[in-house]
Amino acid sequence: MEIRVYRPADCRQMARLFHDTVHTVNAADYTLRQLDAWADGRPDLAAWDRSFRAHYTLVAEEAGVLIGFGDITSQGYLDRLYVHHLHQRRGVATALCDRLEQAAEGVITTHASITARPFFEKRGYRVVKEQQVERRGVLLTNFVMEKRR
């Protein structure tokens, strides 16, 4: 596995991985209606690219295939962390998160899904609060979490 910095040419693959991951990995914790609201398969690629370029964004590849990605802001907000459903529990998220956390100073925060919460807890994050977020008129539960360094 190779971890490298994001390139704009990655954006379309990342959007596909995001959709597929949400609809497979998160399906045990969210309804189909919630999954469709979270990842409808029609992201604004220009907005995603701007966001990825504004953040410290890394991708994980294996044999030239994108298998995961994550990004963090300069203020320490871990925005996205997604791993292809066929590459779960292989250390991809850990490797990405290790590198992203190294780029941050002070407190790191994230909004973790029900599915991702145990991963972050094992990394030393604590739940600040549970919340309901609205996506396309549908409520989804997630957790504001933080890690003090």
Short mmCIF file of N, CA and C in Angstrom, two decimals:
data_model
loop_
_atom_site.label_atom_id
_atom_site.label_comp_id
_atom_site.label_asym_id
_atom_site.label_seq_id
_atom_site.Cartn_x
_atom_site.Cartn_y
_atom_site.Cartn_z
N MET A 1 0.85 -1.18 0.00
CA MET A 1 0.00 0.00 0.00
C MET A 1 0.89 1.23 0.00
N GLU A 2 0.52 2.18 -0.83
CA GLU A 2 1.21 3.46 -0.90
C GLU A 2 0.24 4.56 -0.48
N ILE A 3 0.72 5.48 0.35
CA ILE A 3 -0.08 6.65 0.72
C ILE A 3 0.60 7.85 0.10
N ARG A 4 -0.18 8.65 -0.58
CA ARG A 4 0.36 9.83 -1.26
C ARG A 4 -0.62 10.98 -1.14
N VAL A 5 -0.16 12.15 -1.52
CA VAL A 5 -0.97 13.36 -1.48
C VAL A 5 -1.98 13.33 -2.63
N TYR A 6 -3.14 13.86 -2.36
CA TYR A 6 -4.24 13.97 -3.34
C TYR A 6 -3.82 14.71 -4.60
N ARG A 7 -4.34 14.25 -5.73
CA ARG A 7 -4.23 14.94 -7.01
C ARG A 7 -5.66 15.13 -7.55
N PRO A 8 -5.96 16.26 -8.18
CA PRO A 8 -7.31 16.49 -8.70
C PRO A 8 -7.84 15.34 -9.57
N ALA A 9 -6.98 14.66 -10.26
CA ALA A 9 -7.41 13.53 -11.10
C ALA A 9 -8.01 12.39 -10.26
N ASP A 10 -7.77 12.39 -8.93
CA ASP A 10 -8.31 11.36 -8.04
C ASP A 10 -9.78 11.58 -7.68
N CYS A 11 -10.28 12.77 -7.86
CA CYS A 11 -11.56 13.17 -7.28
C CYS A 11 -12.72 12.26 -7.69
N ARG A 12 -12.83 11.94 -8.95
CA ARG A 12 -13.95 11.11 -9.41
C ARG A 12 -13.90 9.72 -8.76
N GLN A 13 -12.71 9.12 -8.67
CA GLN A 13 -12.56 7.81 -8.03
C GLN A 13 -12.91 7.89 -6.54
N MET A 14 -12.52 8.99 -5.91
CA MET A 14 -12.81 9.17 -4.49
C MET A 14 -14.31 9.30 -4.25
N ALA A 15 -14.99 10.00 -5.13
CA ALA A 15 -16.44 10.14 -5.01
C ALA A 15 -17.13 8.78 -5.16
N ARG A 16 -16.65 7.96 -6.08
CA ARG A 16 -17.23 6.61 -6.27
C ARG A 16 -16.96 5.74 -5.04
N LEU A 17 -15.72 5.80 -4.53
CA LEU A 17 -15.37 5.02 -3.34
C LEU A 17 -16.23 5.46 -2.15
N PHE A 18 -16.41 6.76 -1.99
CA PHE A 18 -17.26 7.30 -0.92
C PHE A 18 -18.66 6.71 -1.01
N HIS A 19 -19.28 6.79 -2.16
CA HIS A 19 -20.64 6.28 -2.35
C HIS A 19 -20.71 4.79 -2.04
N ASP A 20 -19.80 4.03 -2.63
CA ASP A 20 -19.83 2.58 -2.45
C ASP A 20 -19.57 2.18 -1.01
N THR A 21 -18.65 2.87 -0.35
CA THR A 21 -18.34 2.56 1.04
C THR A 21 -19.52 2.86 1.95
N VAL A 22 -20.11 4.03 1.79
CA VAL A 22 -21.27 4.38 2.61
C VAL A 22 -22.37 3.33 2.43
N HIS A 23 -22.62 2.93 1.20
CA HIS A 23 -23.73 2.01 0.92
C HIS A 23 -23.44 0.54 1.26
N THR A 24 -22.21 0.22 1.59
CA THR A 24 -21.90 -1.16 2.01
C THR A 24 -21.50 -1.20 3.48
N VAL A 25 -20.45 -0.49 3.83
CA VAL A 25 -19.91 -0.54 5.20
C VAL A 25 -20.89 0.03 6.22
N ASN A 26 -21.55 1.11 5.88
CA ASN A 26 -22.44 1.77 6.83
C ASN A 26 -23.87 1.23 6.81
N ALA A 27 -24.14 0.27 5.94
CA ALA A 27 -25.50 -0.26 5.79
C ALA A 27 -26.00 -0.98 7.04
N ALA A 28 -25.11 -1.45 7.88
CA ALA A 28 -25.53 -2.13 9.11
C ALA A 28 -26.06 -1.16 10.16
N ASP A 29 -25.69 0.12 10.04
CA ASP A 29 -26.03 1.11 11.07
C ASP A 29 -27.02 2.18 10.63
N TYR A 30 -27.32 2.25 9.33
CA TYR A 30 -28.20 3.28 8.81
C TYR A 30 -29.20 2.66 7.83
N THR A 31 -30.35 3.28 7.69
CA THR A 31 -31.37 2.79 6.76
C THR A 31 -30.97 3.16 5.33
N LEU A 32 -31.61 2.52 4.37
CA LEU A 32 -31.35 2.84 2.97
C LEU A 32 -31.66 4.30 2.68
N ARG A 33 -32.73 4.79 3.26
CA ARG A 33 -33.08 6.22 3.07
C ARG A 33 -31.96 7.13 3.61
N GLN A 34 -31.41 6.78 4.75
CA GLN A 34 -30.32 7.56 5.32
C GLN A 34 -29.06 7.46 4.45
N LEU A 35 -28.76 6.26 3.98
CA LEU A 35 -27.58 6.07 3.11
C LEU A 35 -27.71 6.88 1.83
N ASP A 36 -28.90 6.87 1.23
CA ASP A 36 -29.13 7.64 0.00
C ASP A 36 -29.01 9.14 0.25
N ALA A 37 -29.45 9.60 1.42
CA ALA A 37 -29.33 11.02 1.75
C ALA A 37 -27.86 11.40 1.97
N TRP A 38 -27.11 10.50 2.57
CA TRP A 38 -25.69 10.74 2.88
C TRP A 38 -24.85 10.71 1.61
N ALA A 39 -25.12 9.75 0.76
CA ALA A 39 -24.32 9.56 -0.46
C ALA A 39 -25.26 9.20 -1.60
N ASP A 40 -25.67 10.21 -2.35
CA ASP A 40 -26.66 9.98 -3.40
C ASP A 40 -26.04 9.61 -4.74
N GLY A 41 -24.72 9.59 -4.82
CA GLY A 41 -24.06 9.23 -6.07
C GLY A 41 -23.91 10.37 -7.05
N ARG A 42 -24.30 11.56 -6.64
CA ARG A 42 -24.19 12.73 -7.52
C ARG A 42 -23.47 13.88 -6.82
N PRO A 43 -22.26 13.68 -6.37
CA PRO A 43 -21.56 14.76 -5.66
C PRO A 43 -21.14 15.88 -6.62
N ASP A 44 -20.99 17.04 -6.07
CA ASP A 44 -20.46 18.18 -6.83
C ASP A 44 -18.94 18.02 -6.85
N LEU A 45 -18.43 17.46 -7.94
CA LEU A 45 -17.00 17.15 -8.00
C LEU A 45 -16.12 18.39 -7.92
N ALA A 46 -16.58 19.50 -8.46
CA ALA A 46 -15.79 20.74 -8.37
C ALA A 46 -15.68 21.19 -6.92
N ALA A 47 -16.76 21.09 -6.17
CA ALA A 47 -16.74 21.47 -4.75
C ALA A 47 -15.86 20.50 -3.96
N TRP A 48 -15.98 19.21 -4.26
CA TRP A 48 -15.13 18.23 -3.58
C TRP A 48 -13.66 18.52 -3.85
N ASP A 49 -13.31 18.78 -5.10
CA ASP A 49 -11.92 19.06 -5.46
C ASP A 49 -11.42 20.30 -4.71
N ARG A 50 -12.23 21.35 -4.67
CA ARG A 50 -11.81 22.56 -3.93
C ARG A 50 -11.56 22.23 -2.47
N SER A 51 -12.44 21.44 -1.88
CA SER A 51 -12.29 21.06 -0.48
C SER A 51 -11.03 20.22 -0.27
N PHE A 52 -10.82 19.24 -1.12
CA PHE A 52 -9.64 18.39 -0.99
C PHE A 52 -8.35 19.20 -1.14
N ARG A 53 -8.35 20.16 -2.07
CA ARG A 53 -7.15 20.99 -2.26
C ARG A 53 -6.94 21.95 -1.11
N ALA A 54 -8.01 22.38 -0.45
CA ALA A 54 -7.89 23.30 0.69
C ALA A 54 -7.43 22.58 1.95
N HIS A 55 -7.64 21.27 2.02
CA HIS A 55 -7.25 20.47 3.19
C HIS A 55 -5.98 19.69 2.87
N TYR A 56 -5.42 19.09 3.90
CA TYR A 56 -4.34 18.12 3.71
C TYR A 56 -5.04 16.80 3.40
N THR A 57 -4.96 16.36 2.17
CA THR A 57 -5.71 15.20 1.70
C THR A 57 -4.75 14.12 1.21
N LEU A 58 -4.98 12.92 1.71
CA LEU A 58 -4.15 11.77 1.33
C LEU A 58 -5.02 10.69 0.72
N VAL A 59 -4.41 9.93 -0.19
CA VAL A 59 -5.08 8.76 -0.76
C VAL A 59 -4.19 7.54 -0.53
N ALA A 60 -4.83 6.40 -0.40
CA ALA A 60 -4.12 5.12 -0.28
C ALA A 60 -4.37 4.35 -1.56
N GLU A 61 -3.30 3.81 -2.11
CA GLU A 61 -3.40 3.01 -3.33
C GLU A 61 -2.75 1.65 -3.10
N GLU A 62 -3.26 0.68 -3.83
CA GLU A 62 -2.65 -0.63 -3.84
C GLU A 62 -2.67 -1.11 -5.28
N ALA A 63 -1.49 -1.41 -5.80
CA ALA A 63 -1.35 -1.82 -7.20
C ALA A 63 -2.00 -0.81 -8.14
N GLY A 64 -1.86 0.47 -7.82
CA GLY A 64 -2.39 1.53 -8.66
C GLY A 64 -3.88 1.79 -8.52
N VAL A 65 -4.55 1.07 -7.59
CA VAL A 65 -5.99 1.24 -7.39
C VAL A 65 -6.22 2.02 -6.10
N LEU A 66 -7.05 3.04 -6.17
CA LEU A 66 -7.37 3.85 -5.00
C LEU A 66 -8.23 3.02 -4.05
N ILE A 67 -7.76 2.83 -2.81
CA ILE A 67 -8.48 1.99 -1.85
C ILE A 67 -8.93 2.75 -0.61
N GLY A 68 -8.55 4.01 -0.49
CA GLY A 68 -8.97 4.80 0.66
C GLY A 68 -8.50 6.23 0.53
N PHE A 69 -9.11 7.10 1.34
CA PHE A 69 -8.69 8.50 1.37
C PHE A 69 -9.13 9.15 2.67
N GLY A 70 -8.49 10.25 2.98
CA GLY A 70 -8.86 11.02 4.15
C GLY A 70 -8.33 12.44 4.03
N ASP A 71 -8.93 13.36 4.78
CA ASP A 71 -8.47 14.74 4.76
C ASP A 71 -8.69 15.39 6.11
N ILE A 72 -7.84 16.38 6.38
CA ILE A 72 -7.89 17.12 7.63
C ILE A 72 -7.63 18.60 7.33
N THR A 73 -8.30 19.47 8.06
CA THR A 73 -8.10 20.91 7.88
C THR A 73 -6.90 21.37 8.69
N SER A 74 -6.48 22.59 8.41
CA SER A 74 -5.35 23.15 9.16
C SER A 74 -5.71 23.40 10.62
N GLN A 75 -7.02 23.45 10.94
CA GLN A 75 -7.47 23.63 12.32
C GLN A 75 -7.63 22.30 13.06
N GLY A 76 -7.34 21.18 12.39
CA GLY A 76 -7.40 19.88 13.05
C GLY A 76 -8.75 19.18 12.96
N TYR A 77 -9.59 19.57 11.99
CA TYR A 77 -10.85 18.87 11.79
C TYR A 77 -10.64 17.75 10.77
N LEU A 78 -10.75 16.52 11.23
CA LEU A 78 -10.63 15.35 10.36
C LEU A 78 -11.96 15.20 9.64
N ASP A 79 -12.00 15.63 8.40
CA ASP A 79 -13.26 15.77 7.68
C ASP A 79 -13.77 14.43 7.14
N ARG A 80 -12.95 13.75 6.37
CA ARG A 80 -13.39 12.49 5.75
C ARG A 80 -12.32 11.43 5.94
N LEU A 81 -12.78 10.18 6.09
CA LEU A 81 -11.89 9.03 6.16
C LEU A 81 -12.70 7.83 5.67
N TYR A 82 -12.40 7.37 4.47
CA TYR A 82 -13.18 6.29 3.86
C TYR A 82 -12.23 5.27 3.25
N VAL A 83 -12.58 4.01 3.44
CA VAL A 83 -11.80 2.90 2.89
C VAL A 83 -12.74 2.00 2.10
N HIS A 84 -12.30 1.59 0.93
CA HIS A 84 -13.09 0.72 0.06
C HIS A 84 -13.57 -0.49 0.85
N HIS A 85 -14.81 -0.91 0.61
CA HIS A 85 -15.40 -2.00 1.40
C HIS A 85 -14.62 -3.31 1.28
N LEU A 86 -13.90 -3.53 0.19
CA LEU A 86 -13.12 -4.77 0.04
C LEU A 86 -11.75 -4.68 0.73
N HIS A 87 -11.43 -3.52 1.29
CA HIS A 87 -10.13 -3.33 1.95
C HIS A 87 -10.28 -2.96 3.42
N GLN A 88 -11.43 -3.24 4.00
CA GLN A 88 -11.67 -2.97 5.42
C GLN A 88 -10.81 -3.90 6.28
N ARG A 89 -10.44 -3.41 7.46
CA ARG A 89 -9.71 -4.18 8.48
C ARG A 89 -8.36 -4.70 7.99
N ARG A 90 -7.72 -3.87 7.14
CA ARG A 90 -6.38 -4.21 6.64
C ARG A 90 -5.36 -3.14 7.01
N GLY A 91 -5.76 -2.18 7.84
CA GLY A 91 -4.84 -1.14 8.27
C GLY A 91 -4.82 0.10 7.41
N VAL A 92 -5.69 0.17 6.42
CA VAL A 92 -5.71 1.33 5.52
C VAL A 92 -6.14 2.58 6.28
N ALA A 93 -7.25 2.51 7.01
CA ALA A 93 -7.73 3.68 7.76
C ALA A 93 -6.71 4.09 8.82
N THR A 94 -6.11 3.11 9.47
CA THR A 94 -5.10 3.41 10.49
C THR A 94 -3.92 4.14 9.88
N ALA A 95 -3.43 3.66 8.75
CA ALA A 95 -2.28 4.31 8.10
C ALA A 95 -2.62 5.72 7.66
N LEU A 96 -3.78 5.90 7.07
CA LEU A 96 -4.19 7.24 6.66
C LEU A 96 -4.35 8.16 7.87
N CYS A 97 -5.03 7.67 8.90
CA CYS A 97 -5.28 8.48 10.08
C CYS A 97 -3.98 8.84 10.80
N ASP A 98 -3.05 7.91 10.87
CA ASP A 98 -1.74 8.20 11.48
C ASP A 98 -1.10 9.41 10.80
N ARG A 99 -1.08 9.41 9.49
CA ARG A 99 -0.46 10.50 8.74
C ARG A 99 -1.24 11.80 8.87
N LEU A 100 -2.56 11.71 8.82
CA LEU A 100 -3.37 12.92 8.95
C LEU A 100 -3.20 13.55 10.32
N GLU A 101 -3.22 12.72 11.37
CA GLU A 101 -3.05 13.25 12.73
C GLU A 101 -1.69 13.90 12.92
N GLN A 102 -0.66 13.36 12.29
CA GLN A 102 0.68 13.95 12.40
C GLN A 102 0.73 15.36 11.83
N ALA A 103 -0.16 15.65 10.89
CA ALA A 103 -0.18 16.97 10.27
C ALA A 103 -0.89 18.01 11.12
N ALA A 104 -1.57 17.57 12.17
CA ALA A 104 -2.35 18.48 13.00
C ALA A 104 -1.63 18.77 14.31
N GLU A 105 -1.95 19.92 14.87
CA GLU A 105 -1.43 20.29 16.18
C GLU A 105 -2.61 20.47 17.12
N GLY A 106 -2.41 20.12 18.37
CA GLY A 106 -3.46 20.34 19.36
C GLY A 106 -4.58 19.34 19.26
N VAL A 107 -5.80 19.81 19.47
CA VAL A 107 -6.98 18.95 19.50
C VAL A 107 -7.41 18.63 18.07
N ILE A 108 -7.69 17.35 17.85
CA ILE A 108 -8.23 16.90 16.56
C ILE A 108 -9.70 16.56 16.80
N THR A 109 -10.56 17.04 15.91
CA THR A 109 -11.99 16.74 16.02
C THR A 109 -12.46 16.03 14.76
N THR A 110 -13.54 15.30 14.90
CA THR A 110 -14.18 14.65 13.76
C THR A 110 -15.65 14.45 14.08
N HIS A 111 -16.43 14.23 13.06
CA HIS A 111 -17.84 13.85 13.20
C HIS A 111 -17.91 12.42 12.71
N ALA A 112 -17.92 11.47 13.63
CA ALA A 112 -17.85 10.05 13.31
C ALA A 112 -19.24 9.44 13.18
N SER A 113 -19.38 8.59 12.19
CA SER A 113 -20.62 7.84 12.02
C SER A 113 -20.74 6.81 13.14
N ILE A 114 -21.91 6.22 13.25
CA ILE A 114 -22.10 5.12 14.20
C ILE A 114 -21.08 4.02 13.90
N THR A 115 -20.88 3.75 12.63
CA THR A 115 -19.96 2.70 12.19
C THR A 115 -18.51 3.01 12.56
N ALA A 116 -18.12 4.26 12.41
CA ALA A 116 -16.72 4.65 12.62
C ALA A 116 -16.38 4.93 14.08
N ARG A 117 -17.37 5.13 14.91
CA ARG A 117 -17.11 5.49 16.31
C ARG A 117 -16.13 4.54 17.00
N PRO A 118 -16.30 3.21 16.93
CA PRO A 118 -15.35 2.32 17.62
C PRO A 118 -13.90 2.47 17.12
N PHE A 119 -13.73 2.70 15.83
CA PHE A 119 -12.39 2.92 15.28
C PHE A 119 -11.73 4.12 15.95
N PHE A 120 -12.46 5.22 16.04
CA PHE A 120 -11.90 6.43 16.63
C PHE A 120 -11.69 6.27 18.14
N GLU A 121 -12.59 5.59 18.81
CA GLU A 121 -12.41 5.36 20.25
C GLU A 121 -11.12 4.58 20.51
N LYS A 122 -10.83 3.58 19.68
CA LYS A 122 -9.58 2.81 19.85
C LYS A 122 -8.35 3.67 19.63
N ARG A 123 -8.50 4.76 18.89
CA ARG A 123 -7.39 5.67 18.63
C ARG A 123 -7.28 6.76 19.70
N GLY A 124 -8.12 6.72 20.72
CA GLY A 124 -8.02 7.69 21.79
C GLY A 124 -8.96 8.88 21.69
N TYR A 125 -9.88 8.84 20.74
CA TYR A 125 -10.87 9.90 20.63
C TYR A 125 -11.97 9.66 21.67
N ARG A 126 -12.58 10.73 22.13
CA ARG A 126 -13.70 10.59 23.05
C ARG A 126 -14.90 11.31 22.47
N VAL A 127 -16.07 10.81 22.79
CA VAL A 127 -17.30 11.42 22.31
C VAL A 127 -17.56 12.70 23.10
N VAL A 128 -17.72 13.79 22.39
CA VAL A 128 -18.10 15.06 22.99
C VAL A 128 -19.61 15.13 23.08
N LYS A 129 -20.27 14.71 21.98
CA LYS A 129 -21.74 14.68 21.99
C LYS A 129 -22.24 13.83 20.82
N GLU A 130 -23.40 13.26 21.03
CA GLU A 130 -24.14 12.61 19.95
C GLU A 130 -25.02 13.68 19.33
N GLN A 131 -25.18 13.61 18.02
CA GLN A 131 -26.02 14.61 17.36
C GLN A 131 -26.77 14.01 16.18
N GLN A 132 -27.80 14.72 15.77
CA GLN A 132 -28.56 14.39 14.57
C GLN A 132 -28.22 15.45 13.53
N VAL A 133 -27.76 15.01 12.37
CA VAL A 133 -27.47 15.94 11.29
C VAL A 133 -28.46 15.68 10.17
N GLU A 134 -28.83 16.74 9.48
CA GLU A 134 -29.79 16.60 8.40
C GLU A 134 -29.08 16.60 7.06
N ARG A 135 -29.39 15.62 6.25
CA ARG A 135 -28.89 15.53 4.89
C ARG A 135 -30.09 15.30 3.98
N ARG A 136 -30.33 16.26 3.09
CA ARG A 136 -31.44 16.14 2.14
C ARG A 136 -32.76 15.81 2.84
N GLY A 137 -33.00 16.45 3.98
CA GLY A 137 -34.25 16.28 4.70
C GLY A 137 -34.34 15.02 5.56
N VAL A 138 -33.24 14.29 5.68
CA VAL A 138 -33.22 13.05 6.44
C VAL A 138 -32.23 13.21 7.60
N LEU A 139 -32.62 12.75 8.79
CA LEU A 139 -31.74 12.84 9.96
C LEU A 139 -30.85 11.61 10.06
N LEU A 140 -29.58 11.86 10.37
CA LEU A 140 -28.59 10.80 10.59
C LEU A 140 -27.90 11.06 11.91
N THR A 141 -27.65 10.02 12.66
CA THR A 141 -26.91 10.14 13.91
C THR A 141 -25.42 10.09 13.63
N ASN A 142 -24.67 10.99 14.26
CA ASN A 142 -23.22 10.88 14.29
C ASN A 142 -22.72 11.42 15.62
N PHE A 143 -21.41 11.39 15.80
CA PHE A 143 -20.81 11.76 17.07
C PHE A 143 -19.70 12.77 16.86
N VAL A 144 -19.77 13.88 17.55
CA VAL A 144 -18.66 14.81 17.59
C VAL A 144 -17.64 14.17 18.53
N MET A 145 -16.43 13.95 18.01
CA MET A 145 -15.38 13.31 18.81
C MET A 145 -14.13 14.16 18.75
N GLU A 146 -13.31 14.03 19.78
CA GLU A 146 -12.06 14.77 19.79
C GLU A 146 -10.95 13.93 20.40
N LYS A 147 -9.74 14.29 20.00
CA LYS A 147 -8.54 13.65 20.53
C LYS A 147 -7.57 14.76 20.91
N ARG A 148 -7.20 14.75 22.17
CA ARG A 148 -6.22 15.75 22.64
C ARG A 148 -4.84 15.13 22.56
N ARG A 149 -3.91 15.92 22.03
CA ARG A 149 -2.54 15.39 21.86
C ARG A 149 -1.58 16.04 22.82
#
